[in-house]
């Protein structure tokens, strides 16, 4: 028998009481801002496929990183787009020059993460090498990924972020870093990366759409949740410092499972709200269907509520100005 009224609405009455009892926090410090830097560009341009993002040059990335830090975002994830594609033997001298300049400017105020994949470098657009028979060459790719990671770490990257989904790349990168006396650099692995249509706008930006075939032989099948968990366990065992689920919005259950898994729950966990998730919200808002800031905020809160400690978000640098309506 209930003796008093069950009024849950008392705790929702106004903003100040709602704020007092909320249990999910989202602040700029939880966010990592991605950036695209183009070797072939001499002047920055707008990126057409992902709203409010730029195609950066060395000068413009330094400016935008400074703006991010002023807005409380102290982590960046860099993607380099080379001027020329190649079959193998990639040239990272431009990338290393940019990394060195960034570190000289910002030092340890900025956590400088770099994506480690071959898809913007290879002439096939695949994340690893492809044999003449059209088969992905896992072990050869892993060697090249570790070489790239070491080159970026020597340039000053604090964190190396393999997104290729080859087997055992975390182990190879960890060994490569240790052998190069770069044991202090961390690995943030895209440990649970699903094969997803939501990467569409990114591939346009990174010039990395596969020229033939798809990525299903290396990225995880959306119908397989167990594979998603196993991949993060393996990467944690191989020395990944931070794990990641990607995409985020359609995989909140996977984020939740990893955050509550007995072996993984104490591991820092990131989630990547990928280009198609972000751009989908933007296009709806552009069509007057809802308010962009409110929808974006709700989607990011959901990712935190599911259990992500960090979120890679295209809205990171603008987050301070994003307001719920
Ligand atoms: C490279 C890579 C991709 C993304 C991050 N790193 C694309 C892909 O795997 O095809 C996607 C990021 C986004 O969509 O915002 N392998």
mmCIF file of C-alpha atoms and ligand atoms in Angstrom:
data_model
loop_
_atom_site.group_PDB
_atom_site.id
_atom_site.type_symbol
_atom_site.label_atom_id
_atom_site.label_comp_id
_atom_site.label_asym_id
_atom_site.label_seq_id
_atom_site.Cartn_x
_atom_site.Cartn_y
_atom_site.Cartn_z
ATOM 1 C CA UNK A 1 0.000 0.000 0.000
ATOM 2 C CA UNK A 2 1.397 3.316 -1.100
ATOM 3 C CA UNK A 3 0.924 5.989 1.553
ATOM 4 C CA UNK A 4 2.214 8.965 -0.429
ATOM 5 C CA UNK A 5 2.009 10.017 -4.060
ATOM 6 C CA UNK A 6 4.599 8.459 -6.392
ATOM 7 C CA UNK A 7 5.603 11.750 -7.923
ATOM 8 C CA UNK A 8 8.780 11.176 -9.960
ATOM 9 C CA UNK A 9 8.174 14.524 -11.574
ATOM 10 C CA UNK A 10 9.422 16.353 -8.461
ATOM 11 C CA UNK A 11 12.966 15.548 -9.627
ATOM 12 C CA UNK A 12 12.243 16.895 -13.115
ATOM 13 C CA UNK A 13 10.523 20.108 -12.120
ATOM 14 C CA UNK A 14 13.156 22.604 -13.270
ATOM 15 C CA UNK A 15 16.634 22.689 -14.755
ATOM 16 C CA UNK A 16 18.345 23.168 -11.445
ATOM 17 C CA UNK A 17 16.877 20.065 -9.773
ATOM 18 C CA UNK A 18 17.433 18.055 -12.962
ATOM 19 C CA UNK A 19 21.077 19.111 -12.904
ATOM 20 C CA UNK A 20 21.425 18.082 -9.256
ATOM 21 C CA UNK A 21 20.327 14.491 -9.864
ATOM 22 C CA UNK A 22 21.701 13.796 -13.351
ATOM 23 C CA UNK A 23 24.143 10.858 -13.505
ATOM 24 C CA UNK A 24 25.679 11.169 -16.957
ATOM 25 C CA UNK A 25 28.291 13.832 -17.574
ATOM 26 C CA UNK A 26 29.474 15.126 -20.896
ATOM 27 C CA UNK A 27 32.121 17.807 -21.132
ATOM 28 C CA UNK A 28 34.760 18.989 -23.586
ATOM 29 C CA UNK A 29 37.382 16.974 -21.720
ATOM 30 C CA UNK A 30 35.621 13.754 -22.772
ATOM 31 C CA UNK A 31 35.977 14.584 -26.460
ATOM 32 C CA UNK A 32 38.643 13.981 -29.099
ATOM 33 C CA UNK A 33 38.543 16.090 -32.281
ATOM 34 C CA UNK A 34 39.444 14.426 -35.616
ATOM 35 C CA UNK A 35 41.337 16.393 -38.290
ATOM 36 C CA UNK A 36 42.158 15.781 -41.947
ATOM 37 C CA UNK A 37 45.483 17.099 -43.266
ATOM 38 C CA UNK A 38 46.290 17.120 -46.981
ATOM 39 C CA UNK A 39 49.793 16.973 -48.386
ATOM 40 C CA UNK A 40 48.630 18.328 -51.742
ATOM 41 C CA UNK A 41 46.935 21.464 -50.385
ATOM 42 C CA UNK A 42 48.592 24.853 -49.954
ATOM 43 C CA UNK A 43 45.476 26.580 -48.581
ATOM 44 C CA UNK A 44 42.733 25.217 -46.291
ATOM 45 C CA UNK A 45 39.338 24.353 -47.807
ATOM 46 C CA UNK A 46 35.934 23.351 -46.481
ATOM 47 C CA UNK A 47 35.332 19.615 -46.375
ATOM 48 C CA UNK A 48 32.138 19.064 -48.329
ATOM 49 C CA UNK A 49 31.181 15.626 -47.041
ATOM 50 C CA UNK A 50 31.443 16.344 -43.278
ATOM 51 C CA UNK A 51 29.874 19.563 -41.971
ATOM 52 C CA UNK A 52 31.979 22.216 -40.219
ATOM 53 C CA UNK A 53 35.215 20.302 -40.922
ATOM 54 C CA UNK A 54 38.150 21.536 -42.960
ATOM 55 C CA UNK A 55 40.741 20.133 -45.296
ATOM 56 C CA UNK A 56 43.752 21.308 -43.355
ATOM 57 C CA UNK A 57 47.246 22.480 -44.215
ATOM 58 C CA UNK A 58 50.086 22.762 -41.701
ATOM 59 C CA UNK A 59 49.189 26.413 -40.971
ATOM 60 C CA UNK A 60 45.476 25.856 -40.545
ATOM 61 C CA UNK A 61 45.830 22.766 -38.341
ATOM 62 C CA UNK A 62 48.019 24.703 -35.901
ATOM 63 C CA UNK A 63 45.345 27.404 -35.669
ATOM 64 C CA UNK A 64 42.469 24.962 -35.212
ATOM 65 C CA UNK A 65 44.330 22.916 -32.580
ATOM 66 C CA UNK A 66 44.864 26.153 -30.672
ATOM 67 C CA UNK A 67 41.135 26.892 -30.845
ATOM 68 C CA UNK A 68 40.355 23.379 -29.581
ATOM 69 C CA UNK A 69 42.636 23.799 -26.571
ATOM 70 C CA UNK A 70 41.009 27.160 -25.776
ATOM 71 C CA UNK A 71 37.666 25.354 -25.830
ATOM 72 C CA UNK A 72 38.831 22.692 -23.390
ATOM 73 C CA UNK A 73 39.540 19.922 -25.924
ATOM 74 C CA UNK A 74 43.012 18.545 -25.267
ATOM 75 C CA UNK A 75 43.007 15.566 -27.617
ATOM 76 C CA UNK A 76 43.239 15.394 -31.402
ATOM 77 C CA UNK A 77 43.090 12.465 -33.823
ATOM 78 C CA UNK A 78 44.938 13.165 -37.077
ATOM 79 C CA UNK A 79 44.356 11.670 -40.514
ATOM 80 C CA UNK A 80 46.942 12.398 -43.190
ATOM 81 C CA UNK A 81 45.969 12.297 -46.845
ATOM 82 C CA UNK A 82 49.051 11.864 -49.042
ATOM 83 C CA UNK A 83 49.472 13.545 -52.409
ATOM 84 C CA UNK A 84 50.301 10.252 -54.107
ATOM 85 C CA UNK A 85 49.027 6.707 -53.642
ATOM 86 C CA UNK A 86 51.469 3.816 -53.925
ATOM 87 C CA UNK A 87 51.581 0.034 -54.039
ATOM 88 C CA UNK A 88 54.005 -0.136 -51.108
ATOM 89 C CA UNK A 89 56.893 1.943 -49.632
ATOM 90 C CA UNK A 90 54.912 4.956 -48.471
ATOM 91 C CA UNK A 91 56.500 8.325 -47.835
ATOM 92 C CA UNK A 92 55.608 9.811 -44.453
ATOM 93 C CA UNK A 93 57.962 12.799 -44.551
ATOM 94 C CA UNK A 94 55.126 15.359 -44.851
ATOM 95 C CA UNK A 95 53.188 13.724 -41.993
ATOM 96 C CA UNK A 96 56.260 13.663 -39.761
ATOM 97 C CA UNK A 97 57.006 17.316 -40.521
ATOM 98 C CA UNK A 98 53.463 18.290 -39.464
ATOM 99 C CA UNK A 99 53.594 16.183 -36.290
ATOM 100 C CA UNK A 100 56.929 17.722 -35.300
ATOM 101 C CA UNK A 101 55.584 21.250 -35.811
ATOM 102 C CA UNK A 102 52.460 20.490 -33.748
ATOM 103 C CA UNK A 103 54.479 19.061 -30.871
ATOM 104 C CA UNK A 104 56.877 22.005 -30.952
ATOM 105 C CA UNK A 105 53.933 24.388 -30.673
ATOM 106 C CA UNK A 106 51.764 22.618 -28.089
ATOM 107 C CA UNK A 107 54.001 20.183 -26.193
ATOM 108 C CA UNK A 108 52.237 18.004 -23.655
ATOM 109 C CA UNK A 109 49.201 20.331 -23.391
ATOM 110 C CA UNK A 110 47.870 18.389 -26.355
ATOM 111 C CA UNK A 111 47.352 14.619 -26.526
ATOM 112 C CA UNK A 112 48.296 14.007 -30.126
ATOM 113 C CA UNK A 113 46.729 10.834 -31.545
ATOM 114 C CA UNK A 114 47.288 9.648 -35.109
ATOM 115 C CA UNK A 115 45.223 7.201 -37.123
ATOM 116 C CA UNK A 116 47.324 4.260 -38.289
ATOM 117 C CA UNK A 117 45.954 2.619 -41.428
ATOM 118 C CA UNK A 118 47.080 2.112 -45.006
ATOM 119 C CA UNK A 119 43.791 2.892 -46.784
ATOM 120 C CA UNK A 120 44.699 6.483 -47.713
ATOM 121 C CA UNK A 121 48.128 5.330 -48.924
ATOM 122 C CA UNK A 122 47.398 2.205 -50.964
ATOM 123 C CA UNK A 123 46.422 2.397 -54.623
ATOM 124 C CA UNK A 124 43.648 -0.128 -53.865
ATOM 125 C CA UNK A 125 42.067 1.904 -51.041
ATOM 126 C CA UNK A 126 42.215 -1.170 -48.807
ATOM 127 C CA UNK A 127 43.459 -0.989 -45.216
ATOM 128 C CA UNK A 128 46.162 -3.588 -45.960
ATOM 129 C CA UNK A 129 48.080 -4.923 -48.946
ATOM 130 C CA UNK A 130 46.167 -7.002 -51.488
ATOM 131 C CA UNK A 131 47.810 -9.951 -53.288
ATOM 132 C CA UNK A 132 47.570 -10.470 -57.050
ATOM 133 C CA UNK A 133 44.854 -12.992 -56.253
ATOM 134 C CA UNK A 134 42.858 -10.293 -54.481
ATOM 135 C CA UNK A 135 43.515 -11.592 -50.948
ATOM 136 C CA UNK A 136 44.389 -9.264 -48.042
ATOM 137 C CA UNK A 137 47.985 -9.932 -46.939
ATOM 138 C CA UNK A 138 47.644 -9.702 -43.176
ATOM 139 C CA UNK A 139 51.197 -10.172 -41.928
ATOM 140 C CA UNK A 140 52.853 -8.028 -44.581
ATOM 141 C CA UNK A 141 50.338 -5.276 -43.801
ATOM 142 C CA UNK A 142 51.032 -5.497 -40.086
ATOM 143 C CA UNK A 143 54.752 -4.878 -40.678
ATOM 144 C CA UNK A 144 53.946 -1.757 -42.712
ATOM 145 C CA UNK A 145 51.481 -0.561 -40.051
ATOM 146 C CA UNK A 146 54.117 -0.915 -37.331
ATOM 147 C CA UNK A 147 56.604 1.017 -39.486
ATOM 148 C CA UNK A 148 54.063 3.801 -39.930
ATOM 149 C CA UNK A 149 53.359 3.894 -36.195
ATOM 150 C CA UNK A 150 57.063 4.135 -35.347
ATOM 151 C CA UNK A 151 57.552 6.925 -37.923
ATOM 152 C CA UNK A 152 54.672 8.910 -36.431
ATOM 153 C CA UNK A 153 55.899 8.323 -32.890
ATOM 154 C CA UNK A 154 59.349 9.552 -33.893
ATOM 155 C CA UNK A 155 57.625 12.643 -35.296
ATOM 156 C CA UNK A 156 56.091 13.237 -31.871
ATOM 157 C CA UNK A 157 52.729 11.459 -31.832
ATOM 158 C CA UNK A 158 51.679 10.574 -28.272
ATOM 159 C CA UNK A 159 49.185 7.932 -29.321
ATOM 160 C CA UNK A 160 49.069 5.505 -32.246
ATOM 161 C CA UNK A 161 45.592 4.401 -33.308
ATOM 162 C CA UNK A 162 45.406 1.375 -35.618
ATOM 163 C CA UNK A 163 42.090 1.375 -37.511
ATOM 164 C CA UNK A 164 42.950 -1.268 -40.120
ATOM 165 C CA UNK A 165 41.534 -4.378 -38.381
ATOM 166 C CA UNK A 166 44.366 -6.674 -39.461
ATOM 167 C CA UNK A 167 45.044 -9.448 -36.945
ATOM 168 C CA UNK A 168 47.745 -8.770 -34.341
ATOM 169 C CA UNK A 169 48.597 -5.248 -35.401
ATOM 170 C CA UNK A 170 48.517 -4.003 -31.814
ATOM 171 C CA UNK A 171 51.186 -6.510 -30.851
ATOM 172 C CA UNK A 172 53.359 -5.512 -33.813
ATOM 173 C CA UNK A 173 52.977 -1.791 -33.106
ATOM 174 C CA UNK A 174 53.686 -2.234 -29.388
ATOM 175 C CA UNK A 175 56.862 -4.220 -30.181
ATOM 176 C CA UNK A 176 57.937 -1.706 -32.824
ATOM 177 C CA UNK A 177 57.545 1.187 -30.388
ATOM 178 C CA UNK A 178 59.388 -0.608 -27.612
ATOM 179 C CA UNK A 179 62.272 -1.578 -29.919
ATOM 180 C CA UNK A 180 62.556 2.034 -31.090
ATOM 181 C CA UNK A 181 62.830 3.223 -27.466
ATOM 182 C CA UNK A 182 59.379 4.769 -27.686
ATOM 183 C CA UNK A 183 57.815 2.770 -24.863
ATOM 184 C CA UNK A 184 56.179 5.896 -23.471
ATOM 185 C CA UNK A 185 53.837 6.223 -26.489
ATOM 186 C CA UNK A 186 50.416 4.773 -26.085
ATOM 187 C CA UNK A 187 48.230 2.694 -28.370
ATOM 188 C CA UNK A 188 44.570 3.608 -28.695
ATOM 189 C CA UNK A 189 43.312 0.744 -30.772
ATOM 190 C CA UNK A 190 40.138 0.806 -32.822
ATOM 191 C CA UNK A 191 39.719 -2.555 -31.164
ATOM 192 C CA UNK A 192 36.062 -3.197 -31.977
ATOM 193 C CA UNK A 193 35.526 -1.763 -35.436
ATOM 194 C CA UNK A 194 32.464 -2.847 -37.348
ATOM 195 C CA UNK A 195 31.986 -2.967 -41.095
ATOM 196 C CA UNK A 196 29.679 0.004 -41.540
ATOM 197 C CA UNK A 197 27.870 2.084 -44.124
ATOM 198 C CA UNK A 198 28.217 5.033 -41.745
ATOM 199 C CA UNK A 199 31.868 5.542 -42.874
ATOM 200 C CA UNK A 200 30.680 6.875 -46.262
ATOM 201 C CA UNK A 201 31.375 10.614 -45.757
ATOM 202 C CA UNK A 202 34.793 9.842 -44.230
ATOM 203 C CA UNK A 203 35.940 7.785 -47.211
ATOM 204 C CA UNK A 204 35.123 10.709 -49.441
ATOM 205 C CA UNK A 205 37.229 12.967 -47.189
ATOM 206 C CA UNK A 206 40.124 10.538 -46.759
ATOM 207 C CA UNK A 207 40.097 9.490 -50.421
ATOM 208 C CA UNK A 208 40.041 5.894 -49.216
ATOM 209 C CA UNK A 209 37.072 4.194 -50.886
ATOM 210 C CA UNK A 210 38.233 0.694 -51.968
ATOM 211 C CA UNK A 211 38.605 0.515 -55.744
ATOM 212 C CA UNK A 212 37.165 -3.004 -55.663
ATOM 213 C CA UNK A 213 35.548 -5.257 -53.088
ATOM 214 C CA UNK A 214 34.672 -4.208 -49.557
ATOM 215 C CA UNK A 215 36.159 -4.335 -46.048
ATOM 216 C CA UNK A 216 34.058 -7.251 -44.803
ATOM 217 C CA UNK A 217 36.957 -9.714 -44.657
ATOM 218 C CA UNK A 218 38.633 -7.607 -41.963
ATOM 219 C CA UNK A 219 36.036 -5.358 -40.278
ATOM 220 C CA UNK A 220 33.513 -6.969 -37.912
ATOM 221 C CA UNK A 221 30.094 -8.165 -39.103
ATOM 222 C CA UNK A 222 27.298 -6.066 -37.491
ATOM 223 C CA UNK A 223 25.415 -9.302 -36.761
ATOM 224 C CA UNK A 224 28.232 -10.585 -34.560
ATOM 225 C CA UNK A 225 28.362 -9.153 -31.044
ATOM 226 C CA UNK A 226 30.740 -11.809 -29.646
ATOM 227 C CA UNK A 227 33.402 -11.057 -32.262
ATOM 228 C CA UNK A 228 33.179 -7.429 -31.136
ATOM 229 C CA UNK A 229 33.914 -8.390 -27.528
ATOM 230 C CA UNK A 230 36.688 -10.849 -28.421
ATOM 231 C CA UNK A 231 38.499 -8.239 -30.513
ATOM 232 C CA UNK A 232 38.699 -5.803 -27.593
ATOM 233 C CA UNK A 233 39.880 -8.577 -25.251
ATOM 234 C CA UNK A 234 42.653 -9.487 -27.682
ATOM 235 C CA UNK A 235 43.789 -5.894 -28.135
ATOM 236 C CA UNK A 236 43.781 -5.340 -24.369
ATOM 237 C CA UNK A 237 45.925 -8.456 -23.977
ATOM 238 C CA UNK A 238 48.310 -7.244 -26.678
ATOM 239 C CA UNK A 239 48.939 -3.977 -24.898
ATOM 240 C CA UNK A 240 46.377 -1.460 -26.142
ATOM 241 C CA UNK A 241 46.153 1.343 -23.571
ATOM 242 C CA UNK A 242 42.762 2.606 -24.723
ATOM 243 C CA UNK A 243 40.104 0.511 -26.479
ATOM 244 C CA UNK A 244 37.520 1.796 -28.927
ATOM 245 C CA UNK A 245 34.126 0.867 -30.329
ATOM 246 C CA UNK A 246 33.272 2.223 -33.751
ATOM 247 C CA UNK A 247 30.715 3.312 -34.933
ATOM 248 C CA UNK A 248 29.085 4.388 -31.674
ATOM 249 C CA UNK A 249 25.375 5.094 -32.104
ATOM 250 C CA UNK A 250 24.348 1.783 -33.651
ATOM 251 C CA UNK A 251 26.633 -0.170 -31.262
ATOM 252 C CA UNK A 252 25.666 1.179 -27.829
ATOM 253 C CA UNK A 253 24.987 -2.377 -26.649
ATOM 254 C CA UNK A 254 28.560 -3.356 -27.532
ATOM 255 C CA UNK A 255 29.950 -0.329 -25.665
ATOM 256 C CA UNK A 256 27.858 -1.335 -22.661
ATOM 257 C CA UNK A 257 29.007 -4.956 -22.784
ATOM 258 C CA UNK A 258 32.692 -4.024 -23.005
ATOM 259 C CA UNK A 259 32.354 -1.498 -20.167
ATOM 260 C CA UNK A 260 30.789 -4.205 -17.991
ATOM 261 C CA UNK A 261 33.011 -7.116 -19.028
ATOM 262 C CA UNK A 262 35.019 -8.545 -16.118
ATOM 263 C CA UNK A 263 38.375 -8.301 -17.917
ATOM 264 C CA UNK A 264 37.731 -5.036 -19.774
ATOM 265 C CA UNK A 265 35.748 -2.876 -17.421
ATOM 266 C CA UNK A 266 38.740 -1.065 -15.941
ATOM 267 C CA UNK A 267 40.229 -0.288 -19.341
ATOM 268 C CA UNK A 268 39.724 3.248 -20.703
ATOM 269 C CA UNK A 269 37.136 2.967 -23.476
ATOM 270 C CA UNK A 270 36.565 5.353 -26.362
ATOM 271 C CA UNK A 271 33.759 5.345 -28.917
ATOM 272 C CA UNK A 272 33.842 6.998 -32.331
ATOM 273 C CA UNK A 273 30.745 8.846 -33.480
ATOM 274 C CA UNK A 274 31.634 8.390 -37.130
ATOM 275 C CA UNK A 275 31.117 10.659 -40.113
ATOM 276 C CA UNK A 276 27.780 9.208 -41.237
ATOM 277 C CA UNK A 277 26.261 9.408 -37.754
ATOM 278 C CA UNK A 278 27.266 13.061 -37.390
ATOM 279 C CA UNK A 279 26.454 14.071 -40.955
ATOM 280 C CA UNK A 280 23.076 12.294 -40.836
ATOM 281 C CA UNK A 281 22.073 14.509 -37.924
ATOM 282 C CA UNK A 282 23.355 17.561 -39.754
ATOM 283 C CA UNK A 283 21.413 16.825 -42.928
ATOM 284 C CA UNK A 284 18.176 16.252 -40.992
ATOM 285 C CA UNK A 285 18.675 19.581 -39.234
ATOM 286 C CA UNK A 286 19.447 21.316 -42.533
ATOM 287 C CA UNK A 287 16.088 20.060 -43.760
ATOM 288 C CA UNK A 288 14.345 21.605 -40.779
ATOM 289 C CA UNK A 289 13.443 18.250 -39.202
ATOM 290 C CA UNK A 290 15.041 18.936 -35.830
ATOM 291 C CA UNK A 291 17.523 21.170 -34.059
ATOM 292 C CA UNK A 292 21.115 20.071 -34.751
ATOM 293 C CA UNK A 293 22.608 20.988 -31.382
ATOM 294 C CA UNK A 294 19.876 19.214 -29.394
ATOM 295 C CA UNK A 295 20.032 16.046 -31.480
ATOM 296 C CA UNK A 296 23.824 15.990 -31.428
ATOM 297 C CA UNK A 297 23.956 16.455 -27.678
ATOM 298 C CA UNK A 298 21.402 13.690 -27.122
ATOM 299 C CA UNK A 299 23.384 11.308 -29.346
ATOM 300 C CA UNK A 300 26.647 12.047 -27.493
ATOM 301 C CA UNK A 301 25.013 11.674 -24.077
ATOM 302 C CA UNK A 302 23.711 8.272 -25.166
ATOM 303 C CA UNK A 303 27.263 7.175 -25.970
ATOM 304 C CA UNK A 304 28.467 8.272 -22.532
ATOM 305 C CA UNK A 305 25.447 6.652 -20.859
ATOM 306 C CA UNK A 306 26.266 3.369 -22.616
ATOM 307 C CA UNK A 307 29.704 3.445 -20.952
ATOM 308 C CA UNK A 308 32.220 5.253 -23.164
ATOM 309 C CA UNK A 309 34.822 7.253 -21.231
ATOM 310 C CA UNK A 310 35.910 9.190 -24.325
ATOM 311 C CA UNK A 311 34.173 10.097 -27.563
ATOM 312 C CA UNK A 312 35.814 10.888 -30.872
ATOM 313 C CA UNK A 313 33.482 13.554 -32.228
ATOM 314 C CA UNK A 314 33.460 15.950 -35.183
ATOM 315 C CA UNK A 315 31.732 18.403 -32.841
ATOM 316 C CA UNK A 316 34.460 18.373 -30.156
ATOM 317 C CA UNK A 317 35.915 21.824 -30.853
ATOM 318 C CA UNK A 318 32.425 23.383 -31.103
ATOM 319 C CA UNK A 319 31.091 21.573 -28.043
ATOM 320 C CA UNK A 320 31.435 24.561 -25.708
ATOM 321 C CA UNK A 321 28.982 26.502 -27.863
ATOM 322 C CA UNK A 322 26.478 23.707 -28.351
ATOM 323 C CA UNK A 323 23.248 24.384 -26.503
ATOM 324 C CA UNK A 324 20.168 22.330 -25.930
ATOM 325 C CA UNK A 325 16.959 23.983 -27.078
HETATM 326 C C1 LIG B 1 40.393 4.070 -41.873
HETATM 327 C C2 LIG B 1 39.303 4.694 -41.076
HETATM 328 C C3 LIG B 1 37.936 4.812 -41.380
HETATM 329 C C4 LIG B 1 37.390 5.620 -40.370
HETATM 330 C C5 LIG B 1 38.414 5.922 -39.480
HETATM 331 N N1 LIG B 1 39.585 5.321 -39.923
HETATM 332 C C6 LIG B 1 37.137 4.359 -42.526
HETATM 333 C C7 LIG B 1 37.032 2.954 -42.909
HETATM 334 O O1 LIG B 1 37.433 2.045 -42.192
HETATM 335 O O2 LIG B 1 36.551 2.731 -44.020
HETATM 336 C C8 LIG B 1 35.959 6.074 -40.303
HETATM 337 C C9 LIG B 1 35.735 7.377 -39.590
HETATM 338 C C10 LIG B 1 34.457 8.037 -39.898
HETATM 339 O O3 LIG B 1 33.601 7.565 -40.664
HETATM 340 O O4 LIG B 1 34.252 9.143 -39.335
HETATM 341 N N2 LIG B 1 40.435 2.725 -41.940
#
